[in-house]
Coordinates of C-alpha atoms in Angstrom, one line a residue:
Chain A
X1 CA -9.6 -22.3 -4.1
X2 CA -12.2 -20.6 -1.4
X3 CA -15.1 -18.5 -2.2
X4 CA -14.0 -15.0 -2.8
X5 CA -16.5 -12.7 -0.1
X6 CA -19.0 -10.7 -2.1
X7 CA -17.6 -6.6 -2.3
X8 CA -19.9 -4.0 -3.1
X9 CA -17.5 -0.5 -4.4
X10 CA -19.7 2.0 -5.3
X11 CA -19.0 5.3 -7.4
X12 CA -20.9 8.8 -6.9
X13 CA -20.5 12.2 -8.8
X14 CA -21.6 15.4 -8.5
X15 CA -25.6 14.9 -9.3
X16 CA -25.8 13.2 -5.7
X17 CA -23.4 15.5 -4.0
X18 CA -24.8 18.5 -5.4
X19 CA -28.4 17.6 -3.5
X20 CA -28.9 17.7 0.1
X21 CA -32.0 15.6 0.0
X22 CA -30.5 12.9 -2.7
X23 CA -27.0 12.6 -1.1
X24 CA -29.2 11.9 2.3
X25 CA -31.6 9.8 0.4
X26 CA -28.7 7.6 -1.4
X27 CA -26.8 7.5 2.1
X28 CA -29.4 5.8 3.7
X29 CA -29.8 3.7 0.9
X30 CA -26.0 2.8 1.0
X31 CA -25.9 2.2 4.7
X32 CA -28.4 -0.7 3.6
X33 CA -26.3 -2.8 1.4
X34 CA -25.5 -6.3 2.5
X35 CA -22.0 -7.3 2.9
X36 CA -18.5 -5.4 2.8
X37 CA -18.4 -2.0 0.9
X38 CA -16.7 1.2 0.0
X39 CA -17.5 4.3 -1.7
X40 CA -16.1 6.5 -3.9
X41 CA -17.1 10.6 -4.5
X42 CA -16.3 13.0 -6.9
X43 CA -17.5 16.7 -5.8
X44 CA -19.5 18.6 -8.1
X45 CA -19.9 22.0 -8.1
X46 CA -18.4 23.0 -5.0
X47 CA -14.8 23.4 -5.8
X48 CA -15.7 25.5 -8.6
X49 CA -17.7 27.8 -6.7
X50 CA -15.0 27.8 -3.7
X51 CA -12.4 28.6 -6.5
X52 CA -14.8 31.3 -7.7
X53 CA -16.0 32.6 -4.2
X54 CA -11.8 33.3 -3.5
X55 CA -11.1 35.0 -7.3
X56 CA -8.8 32.2 -9.0
X57 CA -9.5 31.8 -12.5
X58 CA -10.3 28.3 -13.7
X59 CA -7.4 27.3 -16.1
X60 CA -8.4 24.7 -19.1
X61 CA -6.1 23.7 -22.0
X62 CA -7.9 22.2 -24.9
X63 CA -10.9 21.8 -22.6
X64 CA -9.1 20.5 -20.3
X65 CA -9.7 21.9 -16.3
X66 CA -5.6 22.3 -15.0
X67 CA -5.0 21.8 -11.4
X68 CA -2.9 24.1 -10.5
X69 CA -1.4 25.1 -7.1
X70 CA -4.2 27.0 -5.8
X71 CA -6.9 25.2 -7.5
X72 CA -5.6 21.4 -5.2
X73 CA -6.0 22.9 -2.4
X74 CA -9.5 24.3 -3.6
X75 CA -10.2 20.5 -4.3
X76 CA -8.5 18.7 -1.4
X77 CA -10.3 21.2 1.2
X78 CA -13.7 20.3 -0.6
X79 CA -13.4 16.9 -1.7
X80 CA -11.2 15.3 1.3
X81 CA -12.9 17.9 4.1
X82 CA -16.1 19.0 3.5
X83 CA -17.4 16.3 1.0
X84 CA -15.5 13.2 2.9
X85 CA -16.8 13.6 6.3
X86 CA -20.4 15.5 5.9
X87 CA -20.7 12.0 4.2
X88 CA -18.8 10.0 6.8
X89 CA -20.2 11.5 9.7
X90 CA -23.9 10.8 7.7
X91 CA -23.5 7.3 7.5
X92 CA -22.3 7.2 11.1
X93 CA -25.7 7.8 12.1
X94 CA -27.3 5.2 10.2
X95 CA -24.6 3.0 12.0
X96 CA -22.3 2.1 9.1
X97 CA -18.4 2.7 10.6
X98 CA -17.3 4.7 7.9
X99 CA -13.8 5.9 7.7
X100 CA -12.6 8.6 5.2
X101 CA -10.1 8.5 3.0
X102 CA -7.6 10.0 0.3
X103 CA -4.9 8.2 -1.0
X104 CA -2.2 9.7 1.7
X105 CA -3.6 7.8 3.7
X106 CA -2.4 4.7 5.0
X107 CA -0.5 5.0 1.4
X108 CA -3.5 3.6 0.3
X109 CA -3.1 4.5 -3.4
X110 CA 0.0 6.5 -4.6
X111 CA -0.1 8.3 -8.2
X112 CA 2.3 9.8 -10.3
X113 CA 2.2 13.3 -11.4
X114 CA 0.5 12.9 -15.4
X115 CA 3.4 13.5 -17.7
X116 CA 1.8 14.5 -20.9
X117 CA 4.3 15.1 -24.1
X118 CA 1.9 18.6 -24.1
X119 CA -0.3 19.3 -21.8
X120 CA 1.2 20.3 -18.4
X121 CA -2.3 18.8 -16.4
X122 CA -1.0 20.3 -13.2
X123 CA -1.3 18.5 -10.0
X124 CA -3.1 16.1 -11.6
X125 CA -2.0 12.4 -10.3
X126 CA -2.2 9.0 -12.1
X127 CA -2.8 5.6 -10.2
X128 CA -0.4 3.3 -9.9
X129 CA -0.4 1.5 -6.8
X130 CA -3.3 0.8 -4.4
X131 CA -2.4 -0.5 -0.8
X132 CA -4.3 -4.1 -0.8
X133 CA -3.2 -5.6 2.2
X134 CA -4.0 -2.4 4.5
X135 CA -7.3 -1.9 2.7
X136 CA -8.3 -5.5 2.2
X137 CA -7.8 -5.9 6.4
X138 CA -10.2 -2.2 7.0
X139 CA -12.9 -4.2 5.6
X140 CA -12.3 -6.9 7.1
X141 CA -12.5 -5.6 10.1
X142 CA -15.4 -4.3 9.1
X143 CA -14.7 -0.7 8.3
X144 CA -16.8 1.2 5.2
X145 CA -13.6 2.8 3.6
X146 CA -15.3 6.5 1.3
X147 CA -12.6 7.5 -1.2
X148 CA -12.2 11.2 -2.3
X149 CA -11.0 12.2 -5.3
X150 CA -7.5 12.7 -4.0
X151 CA -4.0 10.6 -4.1
X152 CA -0.3 11.2 -3.5
X153 CA 2.9 10.9 -4.8
X154 CA 4.3 9.2 -2.1
X155 CA 7.0 12.3 -1.9
X156 CA 4.5 14.2 -0.2
X157 CA 2.5 16.3 -2.4
X158 CA -1.5 15.3 -3.3
X159 CA -2.3 15.0 -6.3
X160 CA -5.9 15.6 -8.2
X161 CA -7.3 12.4 -9.5
X162 CA -10.6 11.3 -11.6
X163 CA -12.7 9.7 -9.2
X164 CA -14.2 7.1 -11.7
X165 CA -10.6 6.0 -12.0
X166 CA -10.2 5.6 -8.1
X167 CA -13.7 3.5 -8.1
X168 CA -12.2 1.1 -11.0
X169 CA -8.3 0.7 -10.3
X170 CA -10.0 0.1 -5.7
X171 CA -12.4 -2.3 -7.3
X172 CA -9.1 -3.6 -9.8
X173 CA -7.2 -4.1 -6.7
X174 CA -9.4 -5.1 -4.4
X175 CA -10.6 -8.0 -6.7
X176 CA -8.2 -9.9 -5.7
X177 CA -9.5 -10.7 -2.3
X178 CA -13.2 -10.4 -3.0
X179 CA -15.5 -11.1 -5.7
X180 CA -16.1 -6.9 -6.4
X181 CA -19.8 -5.2 -8.1
X182 CA -18.4 -2.3 -9.0
X183 CA -21.1 0.6 -9.4
X184 CA -21.1 3.9 -11.4
X185 CA -24.1 5.9 -9.9
X186 CA -25.0 8.9 -12.4
X187 CA -27.8 11.3 -13.5
X188 CA -29.2 8.9 -16.0
X189 CA -31.1 5.5 -15.3
X190 CA -28.3 3.6 -17.0
X191 CA -26.4 3.3 -21.0
X192 CA -29.0 4.4 -23.5
X193 CA -29.8 3.1 -26.7
X194 CA -30.8 6.7 -27.4
X195 CA -29.4 9.1 -25.2
X196 CA -32.1 11.8 -25.5
X197 CA -35.0 8.9 -24.2
X198 CA -34.5 7.5 -20.5
X199 CA -36.2 4.6 -21.5
X200 CA -33.9 4.0 -23.6
X201 CA -31.8 1.8 -21.3
X202 CA -29.8 -1.1 -22.3
X203 CA -30.1 -3.6 -19.8
X204 CA -27.5 -6.0 -20.5
X205 CA -24.4 -5.0 -23.0
X206 CA -21.2 -7.4 -23.5
X207 CA -18.0 -6.7 -25.6
X208 CA -19.8 -8.2 -28.7
X209 CA -23.1 -6.1 -28.4
X210 CA -20.9 -3.1 -27.0
X211 CA -18.4 -3.4 -30.9
X212 CA -21.8 -3.1 -32.4
X213 CA -23.4 0.1 -31.0
X214 CA -20.4 1.7 -31.3
X215 CA -20.2 0.8 -34.9
X216 CA -23.8 2.0 -35.6
X217 CA -23.0 5.3 -33.6
X218 CA -25.7 4.5 -30.7
X219 CA -23.2 4.7 -28.1
X220 CA -20.6 7.8 -28.7
X221 CA -18.7 10.6 -27.1
X222 CA -18.3 10.7 -23.5
X223 CA -20.1 7.3 -22.9
X224 CA -17.1 5.6 -24.6
X225 CA -13.8 6.4 -22.5
X226 CA -16.1 5.1 -19.5
X227 CA -17.5 1.6 -21.0
X228 CA -13.8 1.4 -22.1
X229 CA -13.1 1.6 -18.9
X230 CA -15.3 -0.6 -17.8
X231 CA -14.5 -3.5 -20.2
X232 CA -10.5 -3.0 -18.9
X233 CA -11.6 -3.3 -15.3
X234 CA -13.6 -6.8 -15.8
X235 CA -10.8 -8.3 -18.3
X236 CA -8.5 -7.5 -14.7
X237 CA -10.8 -9.5 -12.4
X238 CA -13.9 -7.5 -11.5
X239 CA -16.7 -9.5 -11.8
X240 CA -19.2 -6.9 -12.7
X241 CA -20.4 -3.8 -13.4
X242 CA -23.6 -2.1 -12.9
X243 CA -24.1 1.4 -14.2
X244 CA -27.7 3.7 -13.5
X245 CA -29.2 5.8 -11.2
X246 CA -28.9 5.5 -7.5
X247 CA -32.5 5.3 -7.9
X248 CA -31.5 1.3 -8.8
X249 CA -30.3 0.5 -4.7
X250 CA -33.5 1.4 -3.3
X251 CA -36.5 0.8 -6.1
X252 CA -36.1 -3.0 -7.1
X253 CA -38.4 -1.6 -10.6
X254 CA -35.6 0.8 -11.9
X255 CA -33.6 -0.3 -14.9
X256 CA -30.0 -0.3 -15.2
X257 CA -27.4 -1.5 -17.4
X258 CA -25.4 -4.7 -16.2
X259 CA -21.7 -4.7 -17.8
X260 CA -20.4 -8.0 -18.2
X261 CA -17.3 -9.7 -20.7
Chain B
X1 CA 0.2 -7.1 34.5
X2 CA 2.2 -7.1 31.6
X3 CA 4.2 -4.0 30.9
X4 CA 2.2 -2.1 28.0
X5 CA 3.8 -0.3 25.5
X6 CA 4.7 3.2 25.1
X7 CA 2.7 5.5 23.0
X8 CA 3.5 8.9 22.3
X9 CA 1.1 11.7 21.8
X10 CA 2.2 14.6 20.4
X11 CA -0.1 17.6 20.0
X12 CA 0.3 20.3 17.5
X13 CA 0.1 24.4 17.2
X14 CA -0.8 27.1 14.8
X15 CA 3.0 28.3 15.3
X16 CA 3.8 25.3 13.3
X17 CA 0.9 24.6 10.8
X18 CA 1.1 28.5 9.7
X19 CA 5.6 28.0 9.1
X20 CA 5.7 25.2 6.4
X21 CA 9.6 25.7 6.9
X22 CA 8.9 24.4 10.7
X23 CA 6.2 22.4 9.6
X24 CA 8.5 20.2 7.1
X25 CA 10.8 20.8 10.3
X26 CA 9.0 18.6 12.9
X27 CA 7.1 16.0 10.6
X28 CA 10.3 14.9 10.3
X29 CA 11.5 14.8 13.5
X30 CA 7.9 13.3 14.4
X31 CA 8.5 10.8 12.3
X32 CA 12.1 9.6 14.0
X33 CA 10.1 9.0 17.0
X34 CA 10.4 5.4 18.1
X35 CA 7.3 3.1 18.9
X36 CA 3.7 3.8 18.8
X37 CA 3.0 7.2 18.1
X38 CA -0.4 9.7 17.2
X39 CA -0.1 13.2 15.8
X40 CA -2.7 15.8 17.0
X41 CA -3.4 18.9 15.2
X42 CA -4.7 22.8 15.7
X43 CA -5.4 24.8 12.5
X44 CA -3.5 28.3 12.6
X45 CA -4.6 31.4 10.8
X46 CA -5.8 29.4 7.8
X47 CA -9.4 29.0 8.6
X48 CA -10.0 32.7 10.0
X49 CA -7.4 33.9 6.9
X50 CA -10.2 31.5 4.0
X51 CA -13.4 33.0 6.3
X52 CA -12.1 36.6 5.7
X53 CA -11.7 35.5 2.2
X54 CA -14.9 34.8 1.2
X55 CA -16.7 37.2 3.8
X56 CA -17.4 35.7 6.6
X57 CA -17.7 38.0 9.8
X58 CA -16.2 36.4 12.6
X59 CA -18.8 35.8 15.2
X60 CA -17.7 36.7 18.9
X61 CA -19.8 36.6 22.0
X62 CA -17.8 37.6 25.3
X63 CA -14.1 37.4 23.1
X64 CA -15.1 33.6 22.6
X65 CA -15.3 32.4 18.6
X66 CA -18.9 31.1 17.8
X67 CA -18.7 27.9 15.4
X68 CA -21.9 29.6 12.7
X69 CA -23.1 27.1 10.4
X70 CA -20.7 28.5 7.8
X71 CA -17.8 29.0 9.7
X72 CA -17.8 25.3 10.7
X73 CA -17.6 24.3 6.9
X74 CA -14.9 26.9 6.9
X75 CA -13.1 24.5 10.5
X76 CA -14.4 21.1 8.3
X77 CA -12.7 21.8 4.8
X78 CA -9.1 23.6 6.5
X79 CA -8.5 20.7 9.4
X80 CA -9.6 18.0 8.3
X81 CA -9.0 18.4 5.0
X82 CA -5.8 21.2 4.1
X83 CA -4.3 20.8 6.8
X84 CA -4.6 17.3 7.9
X85 CA -4.2 16.1 3.9
X86 CA -1.1 17.8 4.0
X87 CA 0.0 16.5 6.9
X88 CA -0.2 13.2 6.2
X89 CA 0.7 12.8 3.2
X90 CA 4.2 14.8 4.3
X91 CA 4.6 12.0 6.8
X92 CA 4.1 9.0 4.1
X93 CA 7.1 11.1 2.1
X94 CA 8.9 10.2 5.2
X95 CA 8.2 7.0 5.7
X96 CA 5.8 7.1 8.5
X97 CA 2.2 5.8 7.9
X98 CA -0.1 7.8 8.8
X99 CA -3.6 7.7 8.1
X100 CA -5.6 11.2 9.0
X101 CA -8.8 11.4 11.2
X102 CA -12.0 13.3 12.4
X103 CA -13.8 12.2 15.3
X104 CA -17.0 11.5 12.5
X105 CA -14.0 8.9 10.8
X106 CA -14.2 5.4 12.3
X107 CA -16.6 7.1 15.3
X108 CA -13.2 7.3 16.6
X109 CA -14.3 10.4 18.6
X110 CA -17.6 11.6 19.9
X111 CA -18.9 14.9 21.0
X112 CA -22.0 16.6 22.2
X113 CA -23.0 20.2 21.0
X114 CA -21.9 22.4 23.9
X115 CA -25.0 23.2 26.2
X116 CA -24.2 26.6 28.1
X117 CA -26.8 28.0 30.2
X118 CA -25.9 32.2 28.1
X119 CA -24.1 31.3 25.4
X120 CA -24.0 29.6 22.2
X121 CA -21.8 28.5 21.3
X122 CA -22.7 27.2 17.8
X123 CA -21.2 24.3 16.4
X124 CA -18.4 22.9 18.9
X125 CA -18.5 20.0 20.7
X126 CA -17.5 18.6 24.5
X127 CA -15.7 15.0 24.4
X128 CA -17.6 12.3 25.5
X129 CA -16.6 9.3 24.4
X130 CA -12.9 7.9 22.3
X131 CA -13.2 4.5 20.3
X132 CA -10.6 3.0 22.3
X133 CA -10.4 -0.7 20.3
X134 CA -10.5 0.3 17.0
X135 CA -7.7 3.4 17.4
X136 CA -6.2 0.8 19.9
X137 CA -6.1 -1.8 16.6
X138 CA -4.9 0.8 14.2
X139 CA -1.9 1.8 16.4
X140 CA -0.8 -1.6 16.7
X141 CA -0.8 -2.3 13.1
X142 CA 1.3 0.6 12.7
X143 CA -0.7 3.4 11.9
X144 CA 0.7 6.7 13.0
X145 CA -3.1 8.3 13.7
X146 CA -3.0 12.0 13.0
X147 CA -6.0 13.9 14.4
X148 CA -7.5 16.8 13.3
X149 CA -10.0 19.0 16.0
X150 CA -13.7 17.4 14.1
X151 CA -15.4 15.7 15.7
X152 CA -19.3 14.4 15.2
X153 CA -22.2 14.0 17.4
X154 CA -23.2 10.7 15.8
X155 CA -26.6 11.9 14.1
X156 CA -24.2 13.3 11.2
X157 CA -23.0 16.4 13.0
X158 CA -19.7 17.6 12.5
X159 CA -18.6 19.6 15.9
X160 CA -15.7 21.8 16.1
X161 CA -13.2 21.0 19.0
X162 CA -10.3 21.8 20.8
X163 CA -7.6 20.7 20.0
X164 CA -5.4 20.5 23.2
X165 CA -8.9 18.7 24.7
X166 CA -9.1 16.2 22.0
X167 CA -5.1 15.4 23.0
X168 CA -6.0 14.7 26.2
X169 CA -9.3 12.3 25.2
X170 CA -6.9 10.9 23.7
X171 CA -4.4 10.1 25.8
X172 CA -6.4 9.3 28.6
X173 CA -8.8 7.4 26.8
X174 CA -5.5 5.3 25.3
X175 CA -3.7 4.8 28.6
X176 CA -6.0 2.0 29.0
X177 CA -3.9 0.0 26.4
X178 CA -0.3 2.0 26.5
X179 CA 2.0 3.5 28.6
X180 CA 1.3 7.0 27.3
X181 CA 3.4 10.7 26.5
X182 CA 1.7 13.7 26.5
X183 CA 3.6 15.8 24.9
X184 CA 1.7 19.9 24.1
X185 CA 4.6 21.6 21.7
X186 CA 3.2 25.6 21.2
X187 CA 5.2 28.5 21.2
X188 CA 6.8 29.2 24.7
X189 CA 9.8 26.4 25.5
X190 CA 7.9 25.7 28.5
X191 CA 5.9 26.4 31.6
X192 CA 8.0 29.4 32.4
X193 CA 8.8 31.1 36.2
X194 CA 8.2 34.6 34.2
X195 CA 6.0 34.8 31.0
X196 CA 8.8 37.2 29.8
X197 CA 11.8 35.4 29.9
X198 CA 12.2 32.1 28.0
X199 CA 14.5 31.1 29.7
X200 CA 13.0 30.6 33.1
X201 CA 11.4 27.6 32.4
X202 CA 10.2 25.3 34.9
X203 CA 11.8 22.3 34.1
X204 CA 9.6 20.0 36.1
X205 CA 5.8 20.7 38.1
X206 CA 4.2 18.6 40.1
X207 CA 0.9 19.4 41.9
X208 CA 2.2 20.9 44.8
X209 CA 4.2 23.3 43.1
X210 CA 1.8 23.9 40.6
X211 CA -0.5 25.0 43.9
X212 CA 2.7 27.5 44.9
X213 CA 3.1 28.8 41.7
X214 CA -0.5 29.8 41.6
X215 CA -0.5 31.5 44.6
X216 CA 2.4 33.8 43.8
X217 CA 0.9 34.5 40.9
X218 CA 4.0 33.2 39.0
X219 CA 1.4 31.2 36.9
X220 CA -1.7 33.0 35.4
X221 CA -4.3 33.2 32.6
X222 CA -3.9 31.0 30.4
X223 CA -1.5 28.7 31.2
X224 CA -4.0 27.8 34.5
X225 CA -6.5 25.8 32.4
X226 CA -3.4 24.4 30.4
X227 CA -2.3 23.0 33.4
X228 CA -5.2 22.2 35.2
X229 CA -6.2 20.1 32.3
X230 CA -2.7 18.9 32.1
X231 CA -3.2 17.2 36.1
X232 CA -6.7 16.2 35.6
X233 CA -5.1 13.6 32.5
X234 CA -2.5 12.6 34.6
X235 CA -4.8 11.6 37.9
X236 CA -7.4 10.2 34.9
X237 CA -4.4 7.4 34.0
X238 CA -1.5 9.6 31.8
X239 CA 1.8 8.5 32.7
X240 CA 3.5 12.1 31.8
X241 CA 2.9 15.1 30.1
X242 CA 6.1 17.2 28.5
X243 CA 5.3 21.1 27.2
X244 CA 7.4 23.0 25.1
X245 CA 8.9 24.3 21.6
X246 CA 8.5 21.1 19.0
X247 CA 12.7 22.0 18.7
X248 CA 12.6 19.6 22.4
X249 CA 11.9 16.5 19.8
X250 CA 15.2 16.8 17.7
X251 CA 17.7 19.1 20.1
X252 CA 18.6 18.1 23.6
X253 CA 19.8 20.6 25.0
X254 CA 16.5 22.0 24.8
X255 CA 14.4 22.6 28.2
X256 CA 11.1 21.8 28.4
X257 CA 8.4 21.6 31.1
X258 CA 7.9 17.7 32.6
X259 CA 4.1 17.7 34.6
X260 CA 3.6 14.7 37.4
X261 CA 1.2 14.2 39.7

């Protein structure tokens, strides 16, 4: 089997997007990553702010935000319009040939509207299929895809989709062609032994340690679905996953968590 | 010299975009056009509506709208986000492999901020360069580019750019590789002998007839820069230009104006 080329997939969230200075620094660091790469970005607070300023009231059911038709319009505008194009233009200034995509573009990511037995989440999509042929061709031709968290159902309907899931689905699908490292950048320096102590970074975690820490209660709440998702991606072919603050990209002393099977 | 392949470039404006039923019909017709094609869309009224609903006051100087920073954010959201992704998702439903682009994506269209001796237009771009290599490759691979009226300056700044100009600059640049027909769809059935009579369509116009009709006063005001722009594009390599209502795409009896040198 021939050696696969390395591909770095990086997901950033609201903590970077909401801070123009951090975003600029991050994009400069991202532009310096060698080799093939893909960026996935979440939304940050702008969509909520925009929704409020046009008088939309957030629809919540059982603590979950519902994407009704009006909210979908807002997230499409903000994620695929404002944030995505701003990132693409900034990356171009760093000589990175970025192209912004939603899942509808090139049918790159097909979803189905979530069908939940008791909660109608509205226009929320669960990923069904990645168009790896086109995406692989684009990446191999030197394009750096920048994905926003919008997909489509193939029948003309755009759908709001979790950015972490988009990153992991891209990583799984592209691991057919590439040796993929998936990086989740968030506000913490990594997975922590003690959530209150940023210095307690677990530098390396595998399924065995994860089981122990979960049983001890050291890893709990929001970190559980995140890590379950990571192990699922690794089982499906992703080579390596890193979780940490985006400073891990340019600060060689910065700690982060590496996740392997 | 080998024969160039045919490429249809189609520009649509607000009259179609503001009417969901007409837009749907148009996109269905567009999806049936044989061969290589590109769609360019303007903005319609949504940007103005959005600007009003968040309390922006349109800035006008000498009757021209000024794109200040706040208005640029709105047009990027609406043009590159809402309208562009809606069109792309609908075209995907018609099995047309559309990909939405601003000029920043893939550095496809580089502009410079307009530098006018007396009026500061704000964040408005005049097109400098089309990345025909990448665009030609994408089109040849079966992708149908859908351009919104946003470009960039290569230094990280997005710029609002006239959609008619984007269409003509794409047509000129792509005529290097393709035999290009440029279609401008607007609310009228074509260039009219009498602006008040929709039945007075001039079915064919060349430079000579244009000069005569301009001298007679039959062609005046807004139609003059439009036609000047058309003849300029033809002189720079575009094969043929059609102006008419979008019904010309599916109604073989519909009149329209063909412009040649």
